[in-house]
Amino acid sequence: MERIGELARMICDEVRDARKYAKLALKAKDTSALADARTFAEISNQELGHADKLHDMVVNAIAQAKQAGKEPPEGMERVWDWEHERIIEDTAEVRNLLGMLNA
């Protein structure tokens, strides 16, 4: 289950980077650097894609552990639930920032 904690940290890093690039895209759009804005938005979306792939790894690790008869410690489940909720909220924020590019 230590792996889940490591993957959760990696997901947070990817989402944080996605937020950074989304903000850079909006800033570039405001300065009429549309090519730069598109590039930053593309990088932001790639970072979100990385986060999605890491999330899939967590889901698979949990499923494999349960199939092997290993239940995650209760504390680890609570930590993952909390981290997962935060990741969902942070990802939604990034997607909203990216959505502002089309407004």
PDB file of C-alpha atoms in Angstrom:
ATOM      1  CA  MET A   1       0.000   0.000   0.000  1.00  0.00           C
ATOM      2  CA  GLU A   2       3.031   2.256   0.224  1.00  0.00           C
ATOM      3  CA  ARG A   3       2.931   2.301  -3.577  1.00  0.00           C
ATOM      4  CA  ILE A   4      -0.518   3.893  -3.492  1.00  0.00           C
ATOM      5  CA  GLY A   5       0.824   6.757  -1.393  1.00  0.00           C
ATOM      6  CA  GLU A   6       3.696   7.244  -3.818  1.00  0.00           C
ATOM      7  CA  LEU A   7       1.347   7.200  -6.815  1.00  0.00           C
ATOM      8  CA  ALA A   8      -0.991   9.679  -5.091  1.00  0.00           C
ATOM      9  CA  ARG A   9       1.922  12.090  -4.640  1.00  0.00           C
ATOM     10  CA  MET A  10       2.822  11.663  -8.298  1.00  0.00           C
ATOM     11  CA  ILE A  11      -0.766  12.387  -9.350  1.00  0.00           C
ATOM     12  CA  CYS A  12      -0.746  15.565  -7.255  1.00  0.00           C
ATOM     13  CA  ASP A  13       2.502  16.635  -8.933  1.00  0.00           C
ATOM     14  CA  GLU A  14       1.003  16.112 -12.387  1.00  0.00           C
ATOM     15  CA  VAL A  15      -2.157  18.060 -11.529  1.00  0.00           C
ATOM     16  CA  ARG A  16      -0.072  20.870  -9.999  1.00  0.00           C
ATOM     17  CA  ASP A  17       1.963  21.075 -13.219  1.00  0.00           C
ATOM     18  CA  ALA A  18      -1.232  21.013 -15.286  1.00  0.00           C
ATOM     19  CA  ARG A  19      -2.528  23.982 -13.260  1.00  0.00           C
ATOM     20  CA  LYS A  20       0.742  25.868 -13.855  1.00  0.00           C
ATOM     21  CA  TYR A  21       0.529  25.355 -17.630  1.00  0.00           C
ATOM     22  CA  ALA A  22      -3.180  26.220 -17.750  1.00  0.00           C
ATOM     23  CA  LYS A  23      -2.450  29.519 -16.005  1.00  0.00           C
ATOM     24  CA  LEU A  24       0.397  30.196 -18.415  1.00  0.00           C
ATOM     25  CA  ALA A  25      -1.993  29.493 -21.296  1.00  0.00           C
ATOM     26  CA  LEU A  26      -4.499  32.020 -19.968  1.00  0.00           C
ATOM     27  CA  LYS A  27      -1.781  34.600 -19.455  1.00  0.00           C
ATOM     28  CA  ALA A  28      -0.489  34.046 -22.988  1.00  0.00           C
ATOM     29  CA  LYS A  29      -4.027  34.381 -24.366  1.00  0.00           C
ATOM     30  CA  ASP A  30      -4.385  37.734 -22.602  1.00  0.00           C
ATOM     31  CA  THR A  31      -1.234  38.998 -24.311  1.00  0.00           C
ATOM     32  CA  SER A  32      -2.388  37.839 -27.765  1.00  0.00           C
ATOM     33  CA  ALA A  33       0.280  35.113 -27.897  1.00  0.00           C
ATOM     34  CA  LEU A  34      -2.254  32.582 -29.134  1.00  0.00           C
ATOM     35  CA  ALA A  35       0.292  30.039 -30.374  1.00  0.00           C
ATOM     36  CA  ASP A  36       1.913  30.039 -26.937  1.00  0.00           C
ATOM     37  CA  ALA A  37      -1.502  29.733 -25.289  1.00  0.00           C
ATOM     38  CA  ARG A  38      -2.320  26.678 -27.413  1.00  0.00           C
ATOM     39  CA  THR A  39       1.050  25.094 -26.590  1.00  0.00           C
ATOM     40  CA  PHE A  40       0.659  25.656 -22.850  1.00  0.00           C
ATOM     41  CA  ALA A  41      -2.899  24.302 -22.985  1.00  0.00           C
ATOM     42  CA  GLU A  42      -1.684  21.202 -24.822  1.00  0.00           C
ATOM     43  CA  ILE A  43       1.023  20.626 -22.202  1.00  0.00           C
ATOM     44  CA  SER A  44      -1.549  21.102 -19.433  1.00  0.00           C
ATOM     45  CA  ASN A  45      -3.813  18.496 -21.013  1.00  0.00           C
ATOM     46  CA  GLN A  46      -0.872  16.118 -21.347  1.00  0.00           C
ATOM     47  CA  GLU A  47      -0.157  16.511 -17.639  1.00  0.00           C
ATOM     48  CA  LEU A  48      -3.803  15.699 -16.876  1.00  0.00           C
ATOM     49  CA  GLY A  49      -3.429  12.632 -19.087  1.00  0.00           C
ATOM     50  CA  HIS A  50      -0.412  11.556 -17.036  1.00  0.00           C
ATOM     51  CA  ALA A  51      -2.464  11.999 -13.859  1.00  0.00           C
ATOM     52  CA  ASP A  52      -5.229   9.837 -15.356  1.00  0.00           C
ATOM     53  CA  LYS A  53      -2.743   7.075 -16.178  1.00  0.00           C
ATOM     54  CA  LEU A  54      -1.322   7.166 -12.657  1.00  0.00           C
ATOM     55  CA  HIS A  55      -4.858   7.066 -11.258  1.00  0.00           C
ATOM     56  CA  ASP A  56      -5.518   3.938 -13.313  1.00  0.00           C
ATOM     57  CA  MET A  57      -2.402   2.414 -11.758  1.00  0.00           C
ATOM     58  CA  VAL A  58      -3.787   3.087  -8.259  1.00  0.00           C
ATOM     59  CA  VAL A  59      -7.155   1.567  -9.135  1.00  0.00           C
ATOM     60  CA  ASN A  60      -5.436  -1.509 -10.579  1.00  0.00           C
ATOM     61  CA  ALA A  61      -3.121  -1.877  -7.565  1.00  0.00           C
ATOM     62  CA  ILE A  62      -6.088  -1.757  -5.195  1.00  0.00           C
ATOM     63  CA  ALA A  63      -8.057  -4.271  -7.292  1.00  0.00           C
ATOM     64  CA  GLN A  64      -5.082  -6.654  -7.487  1.00  0.00           C
ATOM     65  CA  ALA A  65      -4.501  -6.426  -3.746  1.00  0.00           C
ATOM     66  CA  LYS A  66      -8.149  -7.210  -3.042  1.00  0.00           C
ATOM     67  CA  GLN A  67      -8.103 -10.140  -5.495  1.00  0.00           C
ATOM     68  CA  ALA A  68      -5.090 -11.494  -3.645  1.00  0.00           C
ATOM     69  CA  GLY A  69      -7.071 -11.282  -0.409  1.00  0.00           C
ATOM     70  CA  LYS A  70      -5.141  -8.289   0.933  1.00  0.00           C
ATOM     71  CA  GLU A  71      -7.293  -5.556   2.348  1.00  0.00           C
ATOM     72  CA  PRO A  72      -5.673  -2.144   2.574  1.00  0.00           C
ATOM     73  CA  PRO A  73      -5.216  -0.834   6.094  1.00  0.00           C
ATOM     74  CA  GLU A  74      -8.131   1.338   7.177  1.00  0.00           C
ATOM     75  CA  GLY A  75      -5.862   4.352   7.603  1.00  0.00           C
ATOM     76  CA  MET A  76      -4.517   3.975   4.089  1.00  0.00           C
ATOM     77  CA  GLU A  77      -8.030   3.817   2.669  1.00  0.00           C
ATOM     78  CA  ARG A  78      -8.955   7.010   4.504  1.00  0.00           C
ATOM     79  CA  VAL A  79      -5.815   8.742   3.258  1.00  0.00           C
ATOM     80  CA  TRP A  80      -6.498   7.641  -0.333  1.00  0.00           C
ATOM     81  CA  ASP A  81     -10.141   8.722  -0.098  1.00  0.00           C
ATOM     82  CA  TRP A  82      -9.054  12.157   1.137  1.00  0.00           C
ATOM     83  CA  GLU A  83      -6.296  12.474  -1.491  1.00  0.00           C
ATOM     84  CA  HIS A  84      -8.624  11.250  -4.223  1.00  0.00           C
ATOM     85  CA  GLU A  85     -11.245  13.860  -3.335  1.00  0.00           C
ATOM     86  CA  ARG A  86      -8.596  16.579  -3.383  1.00  0.00           C
ATOM     87  CA  ILE A  87      -7.266  15.337  -6.726  1.00  0.00           C
ATOM     88  CA  ILE A  88     -10.782  15.434  -8.202  1.00  0.00           C
ATOM     89  CA  GLU A  89     -11.283  19.014  -7.000  1.00  0.00           C
ATOM     90  CA  ASP A  90      -7.871  20.160  -8.236  1.00  0.00           C
ATOM     91  CA  THR A  91      -8.407  18.490 -11.614  1.00  0.00           C
ATOM     92  CA  ALA A  92     -11.801  20.168 -11.970  1.00  0.00           C
ATOM     93  CA  GLU A  93     -10.146  23.523 -11.264  1.00  0.00           C
ATOM     94  CA  VAL A  94      -7.570  22.921 -14.009  1.00  0.00           C
ATOM     95  CA  ARG A  95     -10.272  21.855 -16.470  1.00  0.00           C
ATOM     96  CA  ASN A  96     -12.189  25.066 -15.654  1.00  0.00           C
ATOM     97  CA  LEU A  97      -9.052  27.119 -16.314  1.00  0.00           C
ATOM     98  CA  LEU A  98      -8.588  25.366 -19.637  1.00  0.00           C
ATOM     99  CA  GLY A  99     -12.259  25.941 -20.434  1.00  0.00           C
ATOM    100  CA  MET A 100     -11.694  29.675 -19.987  1.00  0.00           C
ATOM    101  CA  LEU A 101      -9.390  29.620 -23.004  1.00  0.00           C
ATOM    102  CA  ASN A 102     -12.382  29.030 -25.254  1.00  0.00           C
ATOM    103  CA  ALA A 103     -14.464  31.781 -23.701  1.00  0.00           C
TER     104      ALA A 103
END
